[in-house]
PDB file of C-alpha atoms in Angstrom:
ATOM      1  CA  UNK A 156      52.144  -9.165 -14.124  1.00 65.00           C
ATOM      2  CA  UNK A 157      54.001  -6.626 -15.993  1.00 72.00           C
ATOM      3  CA  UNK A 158      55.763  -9.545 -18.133  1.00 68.00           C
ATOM      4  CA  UNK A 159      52.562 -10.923 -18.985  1.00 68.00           C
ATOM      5  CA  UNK A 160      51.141  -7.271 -20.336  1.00 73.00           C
ATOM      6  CA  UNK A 161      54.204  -6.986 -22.152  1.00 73.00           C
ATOM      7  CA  UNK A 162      53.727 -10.310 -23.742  1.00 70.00           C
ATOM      8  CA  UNK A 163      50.308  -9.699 -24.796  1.00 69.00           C
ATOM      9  CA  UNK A 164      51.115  -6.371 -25.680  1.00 76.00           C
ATOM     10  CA  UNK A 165      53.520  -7.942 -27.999  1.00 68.00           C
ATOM     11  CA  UNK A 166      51.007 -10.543 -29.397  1.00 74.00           C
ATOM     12  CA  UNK A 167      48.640  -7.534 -30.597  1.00 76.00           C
ATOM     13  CA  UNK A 168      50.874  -5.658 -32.045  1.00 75.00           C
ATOM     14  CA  UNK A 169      52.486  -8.509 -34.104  1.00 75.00           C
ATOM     15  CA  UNK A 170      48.911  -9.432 -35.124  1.00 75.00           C
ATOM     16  CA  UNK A 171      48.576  -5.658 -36.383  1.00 79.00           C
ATOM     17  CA  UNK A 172      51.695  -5.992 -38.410  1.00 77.00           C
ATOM     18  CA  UNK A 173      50.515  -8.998 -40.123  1.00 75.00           C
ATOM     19  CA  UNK A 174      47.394  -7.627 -40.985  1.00 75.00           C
ATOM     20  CA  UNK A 175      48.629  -4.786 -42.706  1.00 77.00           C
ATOM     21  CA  UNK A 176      50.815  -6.629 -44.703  1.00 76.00           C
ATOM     22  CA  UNK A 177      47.224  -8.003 -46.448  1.00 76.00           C
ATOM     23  CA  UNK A 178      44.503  -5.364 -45.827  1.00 79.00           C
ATOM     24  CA  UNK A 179      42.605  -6.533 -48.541  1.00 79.00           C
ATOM     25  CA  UNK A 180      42.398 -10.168 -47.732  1.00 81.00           C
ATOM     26  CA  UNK A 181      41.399  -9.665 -43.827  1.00 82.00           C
ATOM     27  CA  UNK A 182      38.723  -7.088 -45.617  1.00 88.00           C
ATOM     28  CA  UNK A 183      37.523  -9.652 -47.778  1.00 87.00           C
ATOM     29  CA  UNK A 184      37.469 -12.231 -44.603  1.00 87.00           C
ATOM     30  CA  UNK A 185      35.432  -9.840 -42.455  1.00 89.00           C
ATOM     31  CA  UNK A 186      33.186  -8.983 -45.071  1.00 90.00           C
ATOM     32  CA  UNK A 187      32.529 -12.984 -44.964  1.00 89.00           C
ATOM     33  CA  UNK A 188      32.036 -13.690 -41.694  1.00 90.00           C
ATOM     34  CA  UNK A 189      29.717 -10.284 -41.520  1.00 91.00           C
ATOM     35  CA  UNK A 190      27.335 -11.589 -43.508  1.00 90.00           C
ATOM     36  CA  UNK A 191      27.278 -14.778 -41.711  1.00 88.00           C
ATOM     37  CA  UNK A 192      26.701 -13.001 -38.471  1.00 90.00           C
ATOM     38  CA  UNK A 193      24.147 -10.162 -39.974  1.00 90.00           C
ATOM     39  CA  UNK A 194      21.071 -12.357 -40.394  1.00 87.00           C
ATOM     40  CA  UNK A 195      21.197 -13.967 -36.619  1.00 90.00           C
ATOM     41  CA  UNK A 196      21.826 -10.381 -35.578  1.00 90.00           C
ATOM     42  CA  UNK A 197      18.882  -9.119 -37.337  1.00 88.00           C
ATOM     43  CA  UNK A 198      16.298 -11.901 -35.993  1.00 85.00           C
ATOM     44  CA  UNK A 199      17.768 -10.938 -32.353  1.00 87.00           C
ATOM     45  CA  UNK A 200      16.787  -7.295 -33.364  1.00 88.00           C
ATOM     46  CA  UNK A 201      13.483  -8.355 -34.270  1.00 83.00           C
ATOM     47  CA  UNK A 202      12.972 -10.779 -31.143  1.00 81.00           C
ATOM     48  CA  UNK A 203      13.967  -8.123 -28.930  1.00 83.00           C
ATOM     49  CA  UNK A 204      11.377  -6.016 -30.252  1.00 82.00           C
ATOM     50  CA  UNK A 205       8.513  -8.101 -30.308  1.00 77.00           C
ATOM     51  CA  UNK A 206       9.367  -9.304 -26.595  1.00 73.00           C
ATOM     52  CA  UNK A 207       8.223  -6.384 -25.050  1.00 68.00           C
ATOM     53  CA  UNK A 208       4.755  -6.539 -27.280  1.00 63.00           C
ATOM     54  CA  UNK A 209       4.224  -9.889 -26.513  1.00 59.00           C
ATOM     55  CA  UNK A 210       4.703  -9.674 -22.546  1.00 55.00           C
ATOM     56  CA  UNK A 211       2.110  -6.579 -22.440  1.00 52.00           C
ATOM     57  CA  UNK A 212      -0.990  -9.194 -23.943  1.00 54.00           C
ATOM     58  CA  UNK A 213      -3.075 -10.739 -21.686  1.00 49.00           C
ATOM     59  CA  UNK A 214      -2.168 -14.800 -21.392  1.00 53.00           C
ATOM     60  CA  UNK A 215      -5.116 -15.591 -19.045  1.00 62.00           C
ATOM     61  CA  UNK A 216      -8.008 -17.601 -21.052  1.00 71.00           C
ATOM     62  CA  UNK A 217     -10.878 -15.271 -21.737  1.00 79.00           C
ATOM     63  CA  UNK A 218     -14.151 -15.465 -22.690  1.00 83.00           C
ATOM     64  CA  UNK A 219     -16.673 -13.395 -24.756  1.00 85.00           C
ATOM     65  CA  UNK A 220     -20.243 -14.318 -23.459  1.00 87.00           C
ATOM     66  CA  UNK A 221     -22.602 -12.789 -26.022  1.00 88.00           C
ATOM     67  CA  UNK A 222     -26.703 -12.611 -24.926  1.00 87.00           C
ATOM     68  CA  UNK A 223     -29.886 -12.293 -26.399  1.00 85.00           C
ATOM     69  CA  UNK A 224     -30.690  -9.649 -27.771  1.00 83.00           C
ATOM     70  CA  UNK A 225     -34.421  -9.399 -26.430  1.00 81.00           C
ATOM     71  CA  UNK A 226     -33.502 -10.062 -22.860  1.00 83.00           C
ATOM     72  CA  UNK A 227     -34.292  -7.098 -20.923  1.00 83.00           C
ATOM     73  CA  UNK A 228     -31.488  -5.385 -18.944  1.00 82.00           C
ATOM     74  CA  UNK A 229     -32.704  -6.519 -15.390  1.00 82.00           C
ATOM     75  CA  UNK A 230     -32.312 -10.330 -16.435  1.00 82.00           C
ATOM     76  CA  UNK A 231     -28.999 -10.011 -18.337  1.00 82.00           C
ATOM     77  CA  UNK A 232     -27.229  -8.001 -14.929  1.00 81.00           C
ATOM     78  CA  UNK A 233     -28.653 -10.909 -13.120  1.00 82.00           C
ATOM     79  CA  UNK A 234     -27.054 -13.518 -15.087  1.00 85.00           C
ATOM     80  CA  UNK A 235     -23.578 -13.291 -13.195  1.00 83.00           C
ATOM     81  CA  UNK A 236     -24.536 -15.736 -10.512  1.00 83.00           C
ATOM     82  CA  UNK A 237     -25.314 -18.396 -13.488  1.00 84.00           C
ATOM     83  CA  UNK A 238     -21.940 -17.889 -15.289  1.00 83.00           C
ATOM     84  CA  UNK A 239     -20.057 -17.796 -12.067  1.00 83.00           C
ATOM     85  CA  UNK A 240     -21.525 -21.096 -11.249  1.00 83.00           C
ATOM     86  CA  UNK A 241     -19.861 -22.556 -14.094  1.00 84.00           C
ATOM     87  CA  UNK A 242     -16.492 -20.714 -13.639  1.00 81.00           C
ATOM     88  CA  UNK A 243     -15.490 -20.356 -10.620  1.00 78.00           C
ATOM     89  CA  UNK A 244     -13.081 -18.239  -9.666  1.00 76.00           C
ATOM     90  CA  UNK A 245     -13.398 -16.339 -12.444  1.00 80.00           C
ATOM     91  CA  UNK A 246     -13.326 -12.550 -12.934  1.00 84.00           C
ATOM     92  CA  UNK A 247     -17.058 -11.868 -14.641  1.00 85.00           C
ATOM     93  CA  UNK A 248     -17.189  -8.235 -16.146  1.00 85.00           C
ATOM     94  CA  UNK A 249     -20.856  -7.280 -17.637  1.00 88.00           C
ATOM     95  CA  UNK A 250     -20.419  -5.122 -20.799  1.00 87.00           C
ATOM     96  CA  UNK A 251     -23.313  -2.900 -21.136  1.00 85.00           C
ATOM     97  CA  UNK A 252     -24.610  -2.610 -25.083  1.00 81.00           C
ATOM     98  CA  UNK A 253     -23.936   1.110 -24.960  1.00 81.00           C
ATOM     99  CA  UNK A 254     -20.793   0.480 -23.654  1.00 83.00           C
ATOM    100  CA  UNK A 255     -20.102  -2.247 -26.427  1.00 79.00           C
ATOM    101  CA  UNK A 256     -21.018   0.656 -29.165  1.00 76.00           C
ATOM    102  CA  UNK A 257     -18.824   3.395 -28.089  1.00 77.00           C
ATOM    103  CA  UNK A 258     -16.050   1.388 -27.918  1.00 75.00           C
ATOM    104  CA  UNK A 259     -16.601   0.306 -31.512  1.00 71.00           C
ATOM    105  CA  UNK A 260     -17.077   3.344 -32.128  1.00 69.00           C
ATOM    106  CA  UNK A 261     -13.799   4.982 -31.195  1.00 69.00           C
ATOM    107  CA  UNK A 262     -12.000   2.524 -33.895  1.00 61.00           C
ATOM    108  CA  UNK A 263     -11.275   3.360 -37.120  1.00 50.00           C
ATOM    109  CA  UNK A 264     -12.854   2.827 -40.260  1.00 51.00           C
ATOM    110  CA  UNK A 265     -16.111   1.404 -37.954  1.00 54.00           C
ATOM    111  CA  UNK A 266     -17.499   4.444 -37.066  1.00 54.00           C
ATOM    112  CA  UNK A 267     -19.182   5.756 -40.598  1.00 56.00           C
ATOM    113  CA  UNK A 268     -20.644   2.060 -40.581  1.00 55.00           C
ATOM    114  CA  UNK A 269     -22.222   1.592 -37.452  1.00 56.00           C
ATOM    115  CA  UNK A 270     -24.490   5.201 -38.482  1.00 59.00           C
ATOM    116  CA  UNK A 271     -25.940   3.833 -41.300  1.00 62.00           C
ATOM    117  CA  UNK A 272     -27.340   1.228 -38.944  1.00 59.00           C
ATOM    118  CA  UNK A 273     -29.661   3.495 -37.286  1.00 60.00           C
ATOM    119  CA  UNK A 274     -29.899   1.409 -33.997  1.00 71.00           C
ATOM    120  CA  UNK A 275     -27.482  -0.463 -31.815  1.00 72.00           C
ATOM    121  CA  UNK A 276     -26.923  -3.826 -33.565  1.00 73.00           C
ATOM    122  CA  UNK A 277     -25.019  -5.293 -30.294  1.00 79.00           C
ATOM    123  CA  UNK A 278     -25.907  -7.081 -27.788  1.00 84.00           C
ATOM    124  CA  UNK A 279     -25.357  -7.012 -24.063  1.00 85.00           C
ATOM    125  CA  UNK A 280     -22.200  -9.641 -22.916  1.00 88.00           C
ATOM    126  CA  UNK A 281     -20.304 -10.928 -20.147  1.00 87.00           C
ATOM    127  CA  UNK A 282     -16.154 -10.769 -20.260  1.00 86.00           C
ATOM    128  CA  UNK A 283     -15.088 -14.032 -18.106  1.00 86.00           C
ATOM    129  CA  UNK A 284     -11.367 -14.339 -17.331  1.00 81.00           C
ATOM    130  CA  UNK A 285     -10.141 -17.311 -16.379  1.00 77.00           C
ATOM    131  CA  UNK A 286      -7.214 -17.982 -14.480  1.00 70.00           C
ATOM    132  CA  UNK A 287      -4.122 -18.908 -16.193  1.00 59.00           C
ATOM    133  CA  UNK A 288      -3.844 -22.840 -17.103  1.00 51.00           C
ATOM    134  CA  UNK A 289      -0.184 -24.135 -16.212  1.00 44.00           C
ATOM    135  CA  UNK A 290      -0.580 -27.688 -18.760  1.00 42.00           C
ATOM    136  CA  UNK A 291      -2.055 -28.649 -22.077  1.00 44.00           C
ATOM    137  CA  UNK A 292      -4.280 -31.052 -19.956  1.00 47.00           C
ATOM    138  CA  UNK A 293      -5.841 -28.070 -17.971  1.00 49.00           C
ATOM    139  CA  UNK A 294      -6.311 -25.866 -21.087  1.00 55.00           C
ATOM    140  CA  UNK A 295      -8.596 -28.302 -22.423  1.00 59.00           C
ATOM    141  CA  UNK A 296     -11.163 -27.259 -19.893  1.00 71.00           C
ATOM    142  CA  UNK A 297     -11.734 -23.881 -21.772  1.00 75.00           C
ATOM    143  CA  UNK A 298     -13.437 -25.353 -24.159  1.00 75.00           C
ATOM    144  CA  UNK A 299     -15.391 -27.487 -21.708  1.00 81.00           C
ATOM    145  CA  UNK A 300     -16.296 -24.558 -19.949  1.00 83.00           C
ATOM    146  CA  UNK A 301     -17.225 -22.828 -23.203  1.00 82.00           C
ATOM    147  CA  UNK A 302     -19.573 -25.315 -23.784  1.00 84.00           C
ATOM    148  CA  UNK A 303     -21.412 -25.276 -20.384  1.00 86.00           C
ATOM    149  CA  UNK A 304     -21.503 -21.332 -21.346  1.00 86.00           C
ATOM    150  CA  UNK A 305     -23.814 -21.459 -24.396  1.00 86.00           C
ATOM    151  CA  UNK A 306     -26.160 -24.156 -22.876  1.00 86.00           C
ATOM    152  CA  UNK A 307     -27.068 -21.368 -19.966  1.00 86.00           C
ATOM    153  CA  UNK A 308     -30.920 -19.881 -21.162  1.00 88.00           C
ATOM    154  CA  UNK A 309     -30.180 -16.683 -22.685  1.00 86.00           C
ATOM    155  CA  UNK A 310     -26.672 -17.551 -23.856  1.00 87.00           C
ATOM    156  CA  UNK A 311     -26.709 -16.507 -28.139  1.00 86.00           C
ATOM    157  CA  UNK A 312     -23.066 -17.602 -28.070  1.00 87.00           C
ATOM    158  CA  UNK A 313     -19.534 -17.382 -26.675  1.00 85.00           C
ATOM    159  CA  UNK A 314     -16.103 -16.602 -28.396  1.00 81.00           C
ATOM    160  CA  UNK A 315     -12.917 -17.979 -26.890  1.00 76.00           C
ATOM    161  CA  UNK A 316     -10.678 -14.556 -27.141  1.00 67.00           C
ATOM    162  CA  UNK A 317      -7.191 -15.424 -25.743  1.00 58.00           C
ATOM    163  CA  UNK A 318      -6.793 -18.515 -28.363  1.00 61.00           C
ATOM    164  CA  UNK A 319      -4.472 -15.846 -30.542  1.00 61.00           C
ATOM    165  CA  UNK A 320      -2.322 -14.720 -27.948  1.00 59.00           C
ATOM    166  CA  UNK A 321      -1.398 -18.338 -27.345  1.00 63.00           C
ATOM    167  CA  UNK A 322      -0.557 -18.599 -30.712  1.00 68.00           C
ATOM    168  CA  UNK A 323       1.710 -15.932 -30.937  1.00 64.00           C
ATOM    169  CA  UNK A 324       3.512 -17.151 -27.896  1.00 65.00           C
ATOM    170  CA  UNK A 325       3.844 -20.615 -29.833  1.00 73.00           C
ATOM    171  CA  UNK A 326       4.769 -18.781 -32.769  1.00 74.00           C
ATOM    172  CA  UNK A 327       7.371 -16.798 -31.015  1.00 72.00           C
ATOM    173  CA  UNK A 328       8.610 -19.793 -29.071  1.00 76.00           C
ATOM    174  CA  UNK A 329       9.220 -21.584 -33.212  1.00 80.00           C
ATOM    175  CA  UNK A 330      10.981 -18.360 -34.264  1.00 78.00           C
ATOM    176  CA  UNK A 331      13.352 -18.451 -30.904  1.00 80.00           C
ATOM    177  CA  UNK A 332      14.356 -22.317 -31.734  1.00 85.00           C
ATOM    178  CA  UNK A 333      14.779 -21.551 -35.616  1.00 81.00           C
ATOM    179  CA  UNK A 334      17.182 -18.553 -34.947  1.00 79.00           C
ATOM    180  CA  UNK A 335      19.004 -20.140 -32.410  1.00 83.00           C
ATOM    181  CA  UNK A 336      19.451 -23.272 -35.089  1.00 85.00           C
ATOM    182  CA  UNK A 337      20.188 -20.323 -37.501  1.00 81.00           C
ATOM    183  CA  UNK A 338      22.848 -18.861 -35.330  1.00 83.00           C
ATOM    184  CA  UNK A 339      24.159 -22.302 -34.518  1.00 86.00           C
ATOM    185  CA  UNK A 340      24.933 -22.715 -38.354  1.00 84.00           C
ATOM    186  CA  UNK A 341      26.437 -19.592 -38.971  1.00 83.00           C
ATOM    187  CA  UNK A 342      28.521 -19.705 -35.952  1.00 85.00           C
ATOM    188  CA  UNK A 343      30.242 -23.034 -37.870  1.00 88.00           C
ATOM    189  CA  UNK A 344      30.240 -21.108 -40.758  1.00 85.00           C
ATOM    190  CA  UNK A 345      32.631 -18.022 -38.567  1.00 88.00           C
ATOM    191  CA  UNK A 346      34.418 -21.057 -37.244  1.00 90.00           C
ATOM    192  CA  UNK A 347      35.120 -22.554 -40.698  1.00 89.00           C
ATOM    193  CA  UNK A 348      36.339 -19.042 -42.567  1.00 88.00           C
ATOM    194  CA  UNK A 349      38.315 -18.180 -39.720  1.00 89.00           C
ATOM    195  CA  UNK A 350      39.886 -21.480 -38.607  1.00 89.00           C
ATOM    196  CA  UNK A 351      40.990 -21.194 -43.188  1.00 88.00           C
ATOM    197  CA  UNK A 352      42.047 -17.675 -42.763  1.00 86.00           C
ATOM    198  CA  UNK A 353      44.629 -18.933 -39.437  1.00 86.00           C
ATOM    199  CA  UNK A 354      45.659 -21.940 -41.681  1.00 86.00           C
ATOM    200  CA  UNK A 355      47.006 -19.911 -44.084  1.00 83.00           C
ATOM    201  CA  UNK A 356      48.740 -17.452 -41.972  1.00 82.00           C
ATOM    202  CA  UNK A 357      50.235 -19.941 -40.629  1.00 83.00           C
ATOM    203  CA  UNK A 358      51.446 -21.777 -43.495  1.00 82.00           C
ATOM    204  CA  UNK A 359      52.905 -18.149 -44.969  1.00 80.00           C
ATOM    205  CA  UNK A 360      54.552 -17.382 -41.438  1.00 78.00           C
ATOM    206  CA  UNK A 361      56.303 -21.516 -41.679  1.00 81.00           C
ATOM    207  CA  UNK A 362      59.696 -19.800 -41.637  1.00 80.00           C
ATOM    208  CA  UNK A 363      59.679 -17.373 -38.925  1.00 78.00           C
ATOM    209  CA  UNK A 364      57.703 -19.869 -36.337  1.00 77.00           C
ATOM    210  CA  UNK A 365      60.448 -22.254 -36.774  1.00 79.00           C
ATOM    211  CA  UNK A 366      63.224 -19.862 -36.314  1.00 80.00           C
ATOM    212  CA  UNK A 367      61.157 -19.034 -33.183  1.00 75.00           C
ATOM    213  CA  UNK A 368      61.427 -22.362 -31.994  1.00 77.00           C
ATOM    214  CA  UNK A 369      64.957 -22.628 -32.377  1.00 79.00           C
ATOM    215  CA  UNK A 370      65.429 -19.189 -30.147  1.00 79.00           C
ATOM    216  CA  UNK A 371      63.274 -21.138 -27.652  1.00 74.00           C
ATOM    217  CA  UNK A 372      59.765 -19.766 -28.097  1.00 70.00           C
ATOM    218  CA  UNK A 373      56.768 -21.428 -26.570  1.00 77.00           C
ATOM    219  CA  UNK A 374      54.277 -23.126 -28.077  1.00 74.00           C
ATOM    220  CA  UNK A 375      51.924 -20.419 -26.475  1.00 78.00           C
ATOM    221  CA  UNK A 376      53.796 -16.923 -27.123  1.00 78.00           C
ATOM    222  CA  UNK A 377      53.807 -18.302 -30.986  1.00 79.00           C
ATOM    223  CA  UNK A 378      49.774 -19.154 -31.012  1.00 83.00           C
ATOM    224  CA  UNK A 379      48.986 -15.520 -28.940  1.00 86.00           C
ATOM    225  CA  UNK A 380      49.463 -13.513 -32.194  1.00 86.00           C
ATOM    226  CA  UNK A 381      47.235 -15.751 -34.296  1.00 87.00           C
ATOM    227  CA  UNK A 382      44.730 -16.143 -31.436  1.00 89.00           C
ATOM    228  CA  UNK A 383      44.240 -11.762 -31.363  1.00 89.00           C
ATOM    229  CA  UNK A 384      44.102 -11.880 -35.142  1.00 89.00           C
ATOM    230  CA  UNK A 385      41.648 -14.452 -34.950  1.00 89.00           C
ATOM    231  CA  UNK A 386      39.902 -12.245 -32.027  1.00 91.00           C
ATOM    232  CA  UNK A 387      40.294  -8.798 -34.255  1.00 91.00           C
ATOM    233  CA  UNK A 388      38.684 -10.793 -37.067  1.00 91.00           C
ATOM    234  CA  UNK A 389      35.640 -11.611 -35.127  1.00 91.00           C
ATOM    235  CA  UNK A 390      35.110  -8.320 -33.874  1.00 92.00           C
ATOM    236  CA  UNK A 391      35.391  -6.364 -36.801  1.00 92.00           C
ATOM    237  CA  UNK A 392      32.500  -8.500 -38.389  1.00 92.00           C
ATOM    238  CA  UNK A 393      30.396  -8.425 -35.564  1.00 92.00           C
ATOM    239  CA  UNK A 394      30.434  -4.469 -35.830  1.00 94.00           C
ATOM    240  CA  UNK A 395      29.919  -4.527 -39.786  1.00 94.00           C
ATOM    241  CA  UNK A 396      27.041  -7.031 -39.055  1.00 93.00           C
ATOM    242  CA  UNK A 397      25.662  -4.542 -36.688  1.00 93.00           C
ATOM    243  CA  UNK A 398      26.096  -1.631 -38.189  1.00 92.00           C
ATOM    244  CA  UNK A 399      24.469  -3.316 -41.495  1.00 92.00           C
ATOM    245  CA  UNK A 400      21.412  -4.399 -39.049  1.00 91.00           C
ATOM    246  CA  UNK A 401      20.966  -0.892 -37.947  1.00 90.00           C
ATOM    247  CA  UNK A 402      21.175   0.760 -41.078  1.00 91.00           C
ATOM    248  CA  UNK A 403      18.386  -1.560 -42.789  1.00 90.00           C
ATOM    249  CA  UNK A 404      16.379  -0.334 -39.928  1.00 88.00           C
ATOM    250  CA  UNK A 405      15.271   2.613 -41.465  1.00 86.00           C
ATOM    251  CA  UNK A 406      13.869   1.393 -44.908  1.00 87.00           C
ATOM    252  CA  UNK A 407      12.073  -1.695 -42.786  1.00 85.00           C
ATOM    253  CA  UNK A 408      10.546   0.783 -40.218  1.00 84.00           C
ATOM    254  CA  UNK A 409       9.169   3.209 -43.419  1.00 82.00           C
ATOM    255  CA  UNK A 410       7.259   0.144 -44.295  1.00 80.00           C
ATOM    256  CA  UNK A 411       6.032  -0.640 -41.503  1.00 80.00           C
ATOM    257  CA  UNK A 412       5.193   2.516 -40.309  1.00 79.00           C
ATOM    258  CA  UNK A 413       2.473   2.559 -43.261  1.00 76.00           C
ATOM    259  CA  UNK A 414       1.387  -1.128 -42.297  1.00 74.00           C
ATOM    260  CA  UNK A 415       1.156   0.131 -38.652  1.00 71.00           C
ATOM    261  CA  UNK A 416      -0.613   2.952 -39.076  1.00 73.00           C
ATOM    262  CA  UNK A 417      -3.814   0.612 -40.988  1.00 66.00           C
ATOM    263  CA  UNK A 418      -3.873  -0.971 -37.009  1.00 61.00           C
ATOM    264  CA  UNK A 419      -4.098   2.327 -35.442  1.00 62.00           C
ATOM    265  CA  UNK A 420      -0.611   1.592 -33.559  1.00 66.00           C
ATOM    266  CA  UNK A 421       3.025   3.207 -33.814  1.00 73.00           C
ATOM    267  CA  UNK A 422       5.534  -0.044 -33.711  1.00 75.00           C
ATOM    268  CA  UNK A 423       8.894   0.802 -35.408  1.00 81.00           C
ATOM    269  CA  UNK A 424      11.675  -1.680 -34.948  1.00 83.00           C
ATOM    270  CA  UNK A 425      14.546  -0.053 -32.500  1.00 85.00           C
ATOM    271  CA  UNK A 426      18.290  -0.629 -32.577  1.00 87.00           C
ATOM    272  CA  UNK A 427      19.371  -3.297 -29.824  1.00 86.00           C
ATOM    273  CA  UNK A 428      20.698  -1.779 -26.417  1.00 89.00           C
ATOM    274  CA  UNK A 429      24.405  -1.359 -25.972  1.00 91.00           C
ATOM    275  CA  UNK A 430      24.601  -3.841 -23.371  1.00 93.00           C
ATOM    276  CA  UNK A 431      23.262  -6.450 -26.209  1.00 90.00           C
ATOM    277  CA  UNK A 432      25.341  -5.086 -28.502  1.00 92.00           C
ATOM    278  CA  UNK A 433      28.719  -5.873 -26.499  1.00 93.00           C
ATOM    279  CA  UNK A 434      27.184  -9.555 -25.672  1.00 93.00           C
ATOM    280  CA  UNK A 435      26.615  -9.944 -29.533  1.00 92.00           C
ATOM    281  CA  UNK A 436      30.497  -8.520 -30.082  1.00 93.00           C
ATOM    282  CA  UNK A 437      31.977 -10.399 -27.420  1.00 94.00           C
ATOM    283  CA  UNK A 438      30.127 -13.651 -29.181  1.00 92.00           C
ATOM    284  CA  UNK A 439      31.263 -12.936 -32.900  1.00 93.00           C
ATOM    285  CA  UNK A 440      35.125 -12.266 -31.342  1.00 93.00           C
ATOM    286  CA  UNK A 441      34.984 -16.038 -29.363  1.00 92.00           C
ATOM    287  CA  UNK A 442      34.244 -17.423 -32.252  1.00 91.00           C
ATOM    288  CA  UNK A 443      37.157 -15.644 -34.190  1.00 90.00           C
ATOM    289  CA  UNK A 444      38.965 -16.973 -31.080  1.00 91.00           C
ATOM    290  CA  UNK A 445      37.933 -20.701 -31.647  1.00 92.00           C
ATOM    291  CA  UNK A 446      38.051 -20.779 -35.063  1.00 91.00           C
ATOM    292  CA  UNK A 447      41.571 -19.400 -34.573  1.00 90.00           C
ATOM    293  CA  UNK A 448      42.867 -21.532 -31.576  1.00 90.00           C
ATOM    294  CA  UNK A 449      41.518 -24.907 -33.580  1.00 90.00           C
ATOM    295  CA  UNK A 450      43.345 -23.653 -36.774  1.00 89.00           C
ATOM    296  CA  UNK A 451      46.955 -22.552 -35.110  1.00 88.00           C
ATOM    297  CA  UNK A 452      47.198 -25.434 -32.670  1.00 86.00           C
ATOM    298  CA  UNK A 453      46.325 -28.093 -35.844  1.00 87.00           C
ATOM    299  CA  UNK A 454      48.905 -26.605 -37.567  1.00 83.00           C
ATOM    300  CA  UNK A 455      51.859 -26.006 -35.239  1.00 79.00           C
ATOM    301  CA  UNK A 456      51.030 -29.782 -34.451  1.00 80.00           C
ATOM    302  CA  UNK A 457      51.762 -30.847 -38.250  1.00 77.00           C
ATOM    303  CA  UNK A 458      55.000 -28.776 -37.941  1.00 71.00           C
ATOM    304  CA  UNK A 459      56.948 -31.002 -35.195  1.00 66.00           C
TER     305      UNK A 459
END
């Protein structure tokens, strides 16, 4: 065990000593691959945001059952039985027209409007949740059962509310697929730059690896430098790439702080949680250690 520390040992700090023989090009070959690696890392930033917002909406169909407005009270509280008839096993809440008001009320910009009114322009309504649909082929029945809805006497109309939230989820599930295709991309791209980088450390080292082989080195204690420099490579960019992400956080949460604030909410875009952060790190350094295993083993391959 001790050997094998040694040897590895050995491998890093050989892949150090290389490295600062040409600063400048492994800081031009990070800065590369960072920039590669920022734009996945900033649509996982933004994913991992919206997740939680997302999970909190209600997915179960819902319906807004709007009445008359010149039914009395005692007929519109007795109209449960006739919407529960229709959709059963539904949870059937009946929203007052006072109710309806002050809730208007507390939002902003509304309030100054509904004064000027005079009188309570709202009518009384039913909230009927359905239970959640599992296919495409039972979410058709929403409609169906929005239909039956309106043709009960006393119905005005009725407003399908949960349609958004299933758009959003759609729209989320598109952004997922796109960033992983994204990420997918850019990973060849880390590959690629890295895989060229290894090439041509290898081709400048030519000498000393077959000196090395003539001593009686191994295929494998020759590739374990280039493998840690391919490693180091990937690592370093990952952290630029993060660090990049979480400094652009600021500017993008100033704006939209001022877009959030017109919606009466307080979203701001947080950094990623350490744990993510070493999953992303760990990612961007296997790649390094692909691109650098396909590149070294290629070339010491052209050599014999």
């Amino acid at each position: 065990m001790s050997a094998w520390l040694r040897q590895h040992g050995y491998a890093l700090g050989s892949a150090l000593v290389h490295l600062r023989r040409a600063p400048g090009s492994f800081f031009f070959n990070i800065l590369v691959v960072a920039i590669a690696l920022a734009l996945p890392f900033a649509g996982v930033t933004v994913l991992d945001n919206i997740r939680p917002m997302s999970e909190q909406l209600a997915v179960d169909p819902e319906l807004s059952v709007f009445l008359k407005q010149d039914l009395p009270r005692e007929h519109t509280q007795g109209m449960a039985g006739s919407l529960r008839a229709v959709a059963k096993d539904a949870k059937i809440v009946f929203v007052p027209r006072e109710t309806a008001l002050e809730d208007l009320q507390e939002k902003n910009g509304v309030a100054g409007v509904i004064d000027t009114l005079g009188e309570n322009p709202l009518p009384d309504s039913y909230i009927v949740r359905l239970n959640a649909f599992q296919s495409a082929a039972e979410s058709a029945h929403v409609d169906e059962i929005a239909e039956r809805l309106r043709a009960i006497p006393g119905v005005e109309s009725v407003q399908v509310d949960s349609e958004w939230v299933k758009r959003l989820g759609a729209l989320l599930g598109v952004l997922r697929v796109g960033l992983l295709l994204l990420a997918a991309t850019l990973g060849t791209v880390v590959v690629a730059v890295v895989f060229n980088t290894i090439r041509l450390q290898v081709l400048t080292q030519r000498e000393e690896i077959l000196v090395s082989r003539l001593i009686g080195a191994t295929d494998t204690y020759i590739q374990r430098p280039f493998y840690y420099t391919g490693a180091l490579l990937g690592l370093c960019a990952g952290a630029v790439a993060l660090g990049a992400v979480a400094l652009s956080l600021r500017p993008l949460n100033e704006a939209i702080a001022e877009f959030a604030r017109l919606y009466a909410s307080e979203f701001q875009l947080a950094p990623l949680a350490p744990t993510a952060m070493a999953l992303l790190l760990a990612l961007s350094a296997g790649l390094g250690l692909m691109g650098a295993a396909l590149s070294v083993r290629r070339q010491l391959k052209r050599l014999n």
